[in-house]
CSV table of C-alpha atoms and ligand atoms in Angstrom, one decimal:
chain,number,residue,atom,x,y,z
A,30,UNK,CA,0.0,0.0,0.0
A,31,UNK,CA,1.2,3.1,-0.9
A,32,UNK,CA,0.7,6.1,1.8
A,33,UNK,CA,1.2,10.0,1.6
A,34,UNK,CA,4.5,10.9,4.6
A,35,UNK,CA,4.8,14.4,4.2
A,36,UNK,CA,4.6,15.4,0.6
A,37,UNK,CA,6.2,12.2,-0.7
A,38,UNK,CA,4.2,9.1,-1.8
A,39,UNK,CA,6.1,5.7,-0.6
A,40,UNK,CA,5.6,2.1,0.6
A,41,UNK,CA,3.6,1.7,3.8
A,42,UNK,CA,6.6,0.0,5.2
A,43,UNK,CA,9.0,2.7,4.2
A,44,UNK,CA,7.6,5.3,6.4
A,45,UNK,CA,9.3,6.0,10.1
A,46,UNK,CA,7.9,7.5,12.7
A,47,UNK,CA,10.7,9.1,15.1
A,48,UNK,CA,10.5,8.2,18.9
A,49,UNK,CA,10.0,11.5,20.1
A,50,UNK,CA,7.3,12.3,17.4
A,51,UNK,CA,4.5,14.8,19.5
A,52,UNK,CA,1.6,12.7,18.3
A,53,UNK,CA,3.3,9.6,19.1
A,54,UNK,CA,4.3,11.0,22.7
A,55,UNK,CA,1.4,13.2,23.4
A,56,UNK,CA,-1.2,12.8,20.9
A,57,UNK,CA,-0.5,16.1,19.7
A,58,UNK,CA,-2.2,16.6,16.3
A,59,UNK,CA,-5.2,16.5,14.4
A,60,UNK,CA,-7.0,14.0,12.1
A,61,UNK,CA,-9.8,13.4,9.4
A,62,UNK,CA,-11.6,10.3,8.3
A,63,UNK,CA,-13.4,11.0,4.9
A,64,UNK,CA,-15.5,8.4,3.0
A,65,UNK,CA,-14.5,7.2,-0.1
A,66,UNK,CA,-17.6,5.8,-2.8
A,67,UNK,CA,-17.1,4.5,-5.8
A,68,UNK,CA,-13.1,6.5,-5.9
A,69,UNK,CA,-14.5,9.8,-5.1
A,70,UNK,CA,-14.1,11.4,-1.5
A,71,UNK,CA,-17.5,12.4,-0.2
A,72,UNK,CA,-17.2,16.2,1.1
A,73,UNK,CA,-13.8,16.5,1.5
A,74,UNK,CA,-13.7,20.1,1.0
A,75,UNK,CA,-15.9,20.2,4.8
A,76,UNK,CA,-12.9,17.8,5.9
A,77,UNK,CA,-10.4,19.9,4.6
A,78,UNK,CA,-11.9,23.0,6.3
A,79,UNK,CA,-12.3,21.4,9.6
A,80,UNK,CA,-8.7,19.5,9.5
A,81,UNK,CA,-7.3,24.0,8.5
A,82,UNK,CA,-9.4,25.4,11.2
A,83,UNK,CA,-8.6,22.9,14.2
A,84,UNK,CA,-4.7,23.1,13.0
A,85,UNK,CA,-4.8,26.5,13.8
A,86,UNK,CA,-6.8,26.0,17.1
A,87,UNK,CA,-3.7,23.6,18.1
A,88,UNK,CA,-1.0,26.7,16.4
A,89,UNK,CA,0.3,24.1,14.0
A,90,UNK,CA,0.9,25.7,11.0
A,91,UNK,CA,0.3,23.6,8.0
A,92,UNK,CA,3.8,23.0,6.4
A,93,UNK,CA,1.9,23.0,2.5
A,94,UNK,CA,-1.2,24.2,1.0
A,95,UNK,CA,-5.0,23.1,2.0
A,96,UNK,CA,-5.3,22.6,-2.6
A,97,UNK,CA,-2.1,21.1,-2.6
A,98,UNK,CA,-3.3,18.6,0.5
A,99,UNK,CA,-6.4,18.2,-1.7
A,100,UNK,CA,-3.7,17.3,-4.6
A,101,UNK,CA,-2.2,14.7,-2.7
A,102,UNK,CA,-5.1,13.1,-1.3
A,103,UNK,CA,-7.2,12.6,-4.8
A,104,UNK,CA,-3.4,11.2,-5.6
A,105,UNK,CA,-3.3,8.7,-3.1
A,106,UNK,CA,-6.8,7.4,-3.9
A,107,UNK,CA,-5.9,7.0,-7.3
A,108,UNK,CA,-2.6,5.6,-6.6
A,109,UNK,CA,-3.9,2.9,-4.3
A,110,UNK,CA,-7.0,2.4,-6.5
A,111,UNK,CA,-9.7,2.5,-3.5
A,112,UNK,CA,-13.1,2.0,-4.4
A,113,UNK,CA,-15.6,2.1,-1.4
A,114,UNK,CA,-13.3,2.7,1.8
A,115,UNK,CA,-11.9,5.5,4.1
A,116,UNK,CA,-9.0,8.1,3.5
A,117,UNK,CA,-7.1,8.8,7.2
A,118,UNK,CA,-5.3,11.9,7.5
A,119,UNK,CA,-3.5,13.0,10.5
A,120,UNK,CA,-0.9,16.1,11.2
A,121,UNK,CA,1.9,15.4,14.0
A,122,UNK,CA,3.4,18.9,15.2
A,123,UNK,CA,6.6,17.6,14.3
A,124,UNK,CA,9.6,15.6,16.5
A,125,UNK,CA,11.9,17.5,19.3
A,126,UNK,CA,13.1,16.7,22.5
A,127,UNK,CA,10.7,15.3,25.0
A,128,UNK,CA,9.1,18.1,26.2
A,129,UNK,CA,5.6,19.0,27.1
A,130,UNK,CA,5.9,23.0,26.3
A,131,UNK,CA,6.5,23.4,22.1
A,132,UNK,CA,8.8,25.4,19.8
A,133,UNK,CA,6.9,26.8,16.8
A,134,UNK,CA,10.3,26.2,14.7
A,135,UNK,CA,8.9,22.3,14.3
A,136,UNK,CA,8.7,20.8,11.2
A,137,UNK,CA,5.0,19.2,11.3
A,138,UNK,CA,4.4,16.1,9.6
A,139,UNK,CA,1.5,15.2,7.0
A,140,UNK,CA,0.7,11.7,6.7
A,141,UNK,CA,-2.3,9.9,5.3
A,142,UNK,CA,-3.3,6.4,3.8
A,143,UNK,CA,-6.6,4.7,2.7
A,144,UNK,CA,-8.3,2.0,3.9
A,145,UNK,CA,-10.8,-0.9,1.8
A,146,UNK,CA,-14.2,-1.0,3.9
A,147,UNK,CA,-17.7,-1.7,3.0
A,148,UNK,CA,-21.0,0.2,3.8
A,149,UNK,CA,-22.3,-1.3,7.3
A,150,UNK,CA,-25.4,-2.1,5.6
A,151,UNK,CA,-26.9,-4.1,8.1
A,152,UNK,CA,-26.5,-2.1,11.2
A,153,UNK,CA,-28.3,0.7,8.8
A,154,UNK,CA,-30.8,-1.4,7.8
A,155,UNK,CA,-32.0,-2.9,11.1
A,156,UNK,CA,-30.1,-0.3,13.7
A,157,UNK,CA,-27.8,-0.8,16.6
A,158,UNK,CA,-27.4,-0.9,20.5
A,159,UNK,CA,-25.6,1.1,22.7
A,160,UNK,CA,-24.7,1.9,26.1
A,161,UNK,CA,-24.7,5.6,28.1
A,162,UNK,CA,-21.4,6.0,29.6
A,163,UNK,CA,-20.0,9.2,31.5
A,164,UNK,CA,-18.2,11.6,29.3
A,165,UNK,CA,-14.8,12.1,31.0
A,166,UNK,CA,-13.0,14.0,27.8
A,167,UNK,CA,-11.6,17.0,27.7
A,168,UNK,CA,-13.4,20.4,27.3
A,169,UNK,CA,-12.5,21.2,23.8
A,170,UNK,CA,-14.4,18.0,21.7
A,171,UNK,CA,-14.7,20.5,18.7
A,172,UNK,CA,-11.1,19.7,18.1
A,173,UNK,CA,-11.0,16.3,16.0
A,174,UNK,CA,-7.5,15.7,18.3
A,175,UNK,CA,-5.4,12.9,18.1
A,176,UNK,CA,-5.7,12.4,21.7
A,177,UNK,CA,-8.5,9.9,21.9
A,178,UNK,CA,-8.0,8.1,25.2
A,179,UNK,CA,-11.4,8.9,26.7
A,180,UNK,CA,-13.5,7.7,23.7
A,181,UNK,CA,-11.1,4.9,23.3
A,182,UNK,CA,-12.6,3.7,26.7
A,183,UNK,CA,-16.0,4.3,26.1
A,184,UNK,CA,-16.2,2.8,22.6
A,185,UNK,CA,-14.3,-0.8,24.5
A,186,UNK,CA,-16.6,-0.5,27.1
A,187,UNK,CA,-19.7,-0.3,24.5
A,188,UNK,CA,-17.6,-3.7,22.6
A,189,UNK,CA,-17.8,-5.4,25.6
A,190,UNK,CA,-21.7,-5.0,26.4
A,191,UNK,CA,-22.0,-6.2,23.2
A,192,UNK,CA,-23.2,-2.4,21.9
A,193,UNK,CA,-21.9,-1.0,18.6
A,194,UNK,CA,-21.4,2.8,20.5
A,195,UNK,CA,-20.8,4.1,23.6
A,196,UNK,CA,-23.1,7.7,24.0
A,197,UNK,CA,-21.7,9.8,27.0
A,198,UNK,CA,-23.4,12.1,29.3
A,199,UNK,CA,-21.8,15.3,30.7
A,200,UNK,CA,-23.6,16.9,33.6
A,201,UNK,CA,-26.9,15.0,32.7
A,202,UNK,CA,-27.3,15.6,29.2
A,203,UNK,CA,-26.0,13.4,26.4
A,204,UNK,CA,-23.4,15.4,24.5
A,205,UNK,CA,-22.5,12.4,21.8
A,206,UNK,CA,-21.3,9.2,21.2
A,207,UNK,CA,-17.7,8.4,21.7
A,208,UNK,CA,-16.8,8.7,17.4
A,209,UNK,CA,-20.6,9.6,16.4
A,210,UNK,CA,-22.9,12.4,16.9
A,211,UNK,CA,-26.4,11.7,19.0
A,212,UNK,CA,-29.7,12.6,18.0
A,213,UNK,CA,-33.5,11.6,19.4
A,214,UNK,CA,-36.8,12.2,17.5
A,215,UNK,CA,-40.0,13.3,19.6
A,216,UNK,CA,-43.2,13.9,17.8
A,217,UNK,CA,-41.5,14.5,14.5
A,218,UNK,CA,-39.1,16.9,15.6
A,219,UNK,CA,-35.4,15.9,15.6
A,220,UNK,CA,-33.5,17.1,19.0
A,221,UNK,CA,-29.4,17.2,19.1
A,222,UNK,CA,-26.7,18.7,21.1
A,223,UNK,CA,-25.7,22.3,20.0
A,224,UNK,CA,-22.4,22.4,18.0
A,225,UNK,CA,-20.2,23.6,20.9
A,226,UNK,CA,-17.0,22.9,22.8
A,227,UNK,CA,-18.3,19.8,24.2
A,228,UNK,CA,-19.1,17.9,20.8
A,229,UNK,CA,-17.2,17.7,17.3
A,230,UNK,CA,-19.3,19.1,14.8
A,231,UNK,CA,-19.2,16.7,12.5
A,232,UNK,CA,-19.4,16.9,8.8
A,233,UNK,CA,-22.1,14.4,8.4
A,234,UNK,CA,-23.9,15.9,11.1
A,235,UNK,CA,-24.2,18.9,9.3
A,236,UNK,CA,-25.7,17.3,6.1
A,237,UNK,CA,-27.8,15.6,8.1
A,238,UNK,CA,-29.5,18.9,9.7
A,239,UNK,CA,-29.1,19.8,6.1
A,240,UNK,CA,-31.7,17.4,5.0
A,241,UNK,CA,-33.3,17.8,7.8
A,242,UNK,CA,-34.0,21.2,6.5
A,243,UNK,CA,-34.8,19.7,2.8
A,244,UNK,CA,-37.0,17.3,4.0
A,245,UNK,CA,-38.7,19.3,6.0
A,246,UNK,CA,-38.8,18.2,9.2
A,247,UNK,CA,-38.0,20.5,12.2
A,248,UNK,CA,-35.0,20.5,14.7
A,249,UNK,CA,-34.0,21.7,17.8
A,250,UNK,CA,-29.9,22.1,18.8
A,251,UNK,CA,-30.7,21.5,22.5
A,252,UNK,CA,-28.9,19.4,25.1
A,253,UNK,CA,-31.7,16.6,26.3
A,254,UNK,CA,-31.3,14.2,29.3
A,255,UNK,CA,-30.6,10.0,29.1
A,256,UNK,CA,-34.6,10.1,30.1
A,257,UNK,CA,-35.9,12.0,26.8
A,258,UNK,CA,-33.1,9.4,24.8
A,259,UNK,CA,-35.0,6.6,26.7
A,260,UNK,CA,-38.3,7.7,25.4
A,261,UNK,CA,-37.5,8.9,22.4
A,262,UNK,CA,-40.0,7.9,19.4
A,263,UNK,CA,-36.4,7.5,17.4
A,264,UNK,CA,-33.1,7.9,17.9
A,265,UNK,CA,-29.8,8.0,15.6
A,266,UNK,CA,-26.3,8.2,15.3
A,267,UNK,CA,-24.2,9.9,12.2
A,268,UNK,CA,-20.7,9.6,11.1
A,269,UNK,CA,-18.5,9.7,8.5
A,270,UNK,CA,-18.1,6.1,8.4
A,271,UNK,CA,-21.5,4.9,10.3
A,272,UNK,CA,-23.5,7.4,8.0
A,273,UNK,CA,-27.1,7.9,9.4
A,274,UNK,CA,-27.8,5.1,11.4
A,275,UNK,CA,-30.6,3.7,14.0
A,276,UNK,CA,-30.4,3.0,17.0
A,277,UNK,CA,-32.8,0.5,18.7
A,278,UNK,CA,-31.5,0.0,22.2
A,279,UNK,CA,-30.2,2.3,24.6
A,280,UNK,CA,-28.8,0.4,27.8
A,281,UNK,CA,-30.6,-2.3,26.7
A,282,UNK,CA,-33.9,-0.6,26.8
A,283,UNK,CA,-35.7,-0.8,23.4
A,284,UNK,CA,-36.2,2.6,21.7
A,285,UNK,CA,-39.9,3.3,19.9
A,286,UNK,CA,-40.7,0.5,18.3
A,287,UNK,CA,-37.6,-1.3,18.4
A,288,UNK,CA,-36.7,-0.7,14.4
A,289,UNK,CA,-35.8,2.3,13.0
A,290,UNK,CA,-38.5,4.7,12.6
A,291,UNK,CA,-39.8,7.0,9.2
A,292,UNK,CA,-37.8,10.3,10.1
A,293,UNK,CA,-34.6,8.5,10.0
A,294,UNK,CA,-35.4,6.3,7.3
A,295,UNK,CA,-36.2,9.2,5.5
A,296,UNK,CA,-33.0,11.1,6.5
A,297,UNK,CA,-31.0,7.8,5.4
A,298,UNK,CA,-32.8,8.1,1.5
A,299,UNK,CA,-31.9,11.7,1.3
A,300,UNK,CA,-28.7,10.8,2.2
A,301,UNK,CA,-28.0,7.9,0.2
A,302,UNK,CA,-29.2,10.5,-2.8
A,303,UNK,CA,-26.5,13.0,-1.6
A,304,UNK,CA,-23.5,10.4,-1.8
A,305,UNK,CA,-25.3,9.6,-5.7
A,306,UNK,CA,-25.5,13.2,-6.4
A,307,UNK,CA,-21.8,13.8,-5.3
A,308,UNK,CA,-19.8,10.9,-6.0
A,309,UNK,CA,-21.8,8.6,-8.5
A,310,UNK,CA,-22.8,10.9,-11.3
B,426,PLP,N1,-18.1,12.9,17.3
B,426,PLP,C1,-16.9,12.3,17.5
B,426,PLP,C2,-16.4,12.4,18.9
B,426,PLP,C3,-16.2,11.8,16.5
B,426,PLP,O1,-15.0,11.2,16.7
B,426,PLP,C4,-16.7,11.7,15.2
B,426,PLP,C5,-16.0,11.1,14.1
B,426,PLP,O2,-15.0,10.5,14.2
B,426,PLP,C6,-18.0,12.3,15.0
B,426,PLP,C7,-18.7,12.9,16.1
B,426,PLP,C8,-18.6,12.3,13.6
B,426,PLP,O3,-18.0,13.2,12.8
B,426,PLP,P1,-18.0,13.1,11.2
B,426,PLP,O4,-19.4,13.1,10.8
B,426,PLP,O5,-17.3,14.3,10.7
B,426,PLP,O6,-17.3,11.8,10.9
C-alpha cells in the first residue's frame, strides 16, 4: 500500500515514525476520516476545512497548502485504486526533544493512507445498540485531536456490552457518542446537542440537519437528558463512516418500536441521494 508521509508518496513499510514524534508521545495533532464511494471522497472540501481550522486552534501551521493537500489526497486514492473505503489523515506537530511546552520552529508532519471497507449495511438497515457511559473527555471535543484516550474507553466498554457505540453524558445531558454524533426524534421533531466545545461538529452531522431542512422536518440544537433518549419515538447516530444510522437500544432498553423509525429512514434516503449526487454521477 502506498501512503502519503509528508509530501512524498512511498511504501507503507517505508515510512518511520521518530520516537520523540509529539503525536506519538502526546497525541499532539489533528485528524480526518473522509469516505471514499465508488473513488470519489464524499465532502472533502468540509474535511479539509475542519482539518485548516482545528490546525490552527492547536497553532500548527500547515507546512503546504489546504489545494495542494487536496492534490495529494485525490493522488493517493488514485494511486492505491480505492473504491468504497476510508481516506485517514493526521498532522503530528513535528519531533523534538521530549518536552511538554513546544517550539513553533517544528517541522510538522502530513501523513495519510486509505483503507478498503464496506458500507455497514446491516446495522443501517436494522439499527444498533448502545450503552450511556460518562463523558470524561476534555473540554475542547470540537477539536478532532489525536488524543482519543477517553473515547477509546468508552467505545471498549460499548464492545464489551455487546453495543456498537458508547453515547456519553456530561452533567446530565447526552453530548455524543464516543466517534458519532447523537440525536433523538420526539413527535417529529429531531433534537441534538448544540455544536459547541463539548461535541465535534461533525461533517455528516451537518448534512444531516441539512436534509433535515430539505425534507422538512424540524430541529431543535438543545442538550436533552438519558430520560428523553429513553423515550425517544427515534433515535440515531451519524458519522463519516456509520453514516445515518438507528439505533434501537439504549442500555438495553428498546427505543420506539424497536426498528428504525420513518424520520430516519427518511433522512438515510436523502442521504444515500447525496453520496449519488456527489460521488456517482
Ligand atoms: N463525534 C466524535 C467524537 C467523532 O470522533 C466523530 C467522528 O469520528 C463524529 C462525532 C462524527 O464526525 P464526522 O461526521 O465528521 O465523521
Amino acid at each position: 500500500m502506498i501512503i502519503l508521509y509528508h509530501d512524498r508518496f512511498i511504501e507503507r513499510q517505508e515510512a518511520n515514525v521518530d520516537i520523540e514524534d509529539r503525536a506519538y508521545q502526546f497525541g499532539d495533532g489533528i485528524y480526518e476520516v473522509v469516505r471514499v464511494y465508488g473513488g470519489k471522497p464524499f465532502c472533502l472540501q468540509e474535511h479539509l476545512e475542519r482539518f485548516e481550522r482545528n490546525a490552527s486552534e492547536i497553532r500548527i501551521s500547515l507546512p503546504y497548502s489546504i489545494s495542494q493537500l487536496e492534490e495529494h489526497l485525490l493522488q493517493l486514492i488514485k494511486q492505491n485504486q480505492l473504491a468504497d473505503g476510508n481516506l485517514y489523515f493526521q498532522i503530528s506537530r513535528g519531533t523534538s526533544p521530549r518536552n511538554h511546552a513546544f517550539s513553533d520552529q517544528l517541522q510538522p508532519l502530513i501523513i495519510a493512507y486509505t483503507q478498503t471497507s464496506s458500507r455497514p449495511v446491516k446495522e443501517l438497515e436494522y439499527g444498533v445498540g448502545v450503552i450511556s457511559d460518562p463523558d470524561i473527555r476534555w473540554l475542547r471535543c470540537d477539536i478532532k485531536s489525536l488524543n482519543l484516550l477517553g473515547a477509546v474507553l468508552s467505545k471498549q466498554k460499548a464492545i464489551d456490552h455487546q453495543c456498537h457505540e458508547a453515547i456519553l453524558v456530561r452533567d446530565g445531558h447526552v453530548t455524543e457518542g464516543s466517534s458519532t454524533n447523537i440525536y433523538i426524534v420526539k413527535e417529529g421533531t429531531i433534537w441534538t446537542h448544540p455544536a459547541n466545545h463539548l461535541i465535534l461538529p461533525g461533517i455528516t452531522r451537518a448534512i444531516t440537519l441539512q436534509l433535515a431542512t430539505q425534507c422538512n422536518i424540524p430541529f431543535n440544537e438543545k442538550p436533552f437528558t438519558l430520560e428523553d433518549l429513553y423515550t425517544a419515538d427515534e433515535c440515531f447516530l451519524t458519522s463519516t463512516t456509520m453514516e445515518i444510522c438507528p439505533i434501537v437500544q439504549v442500555d438495553q432498553k428498546q427505543i420506539g418500536s424497536g426498528m428504525p423509525g420513518p424520520v430516519t429512514k427518511k433522512l438515510q434516503e436523502a442521504f444515500n441521494q447525496e453520496v449519488a449526487n456527489q460521488c456517482h454521477s
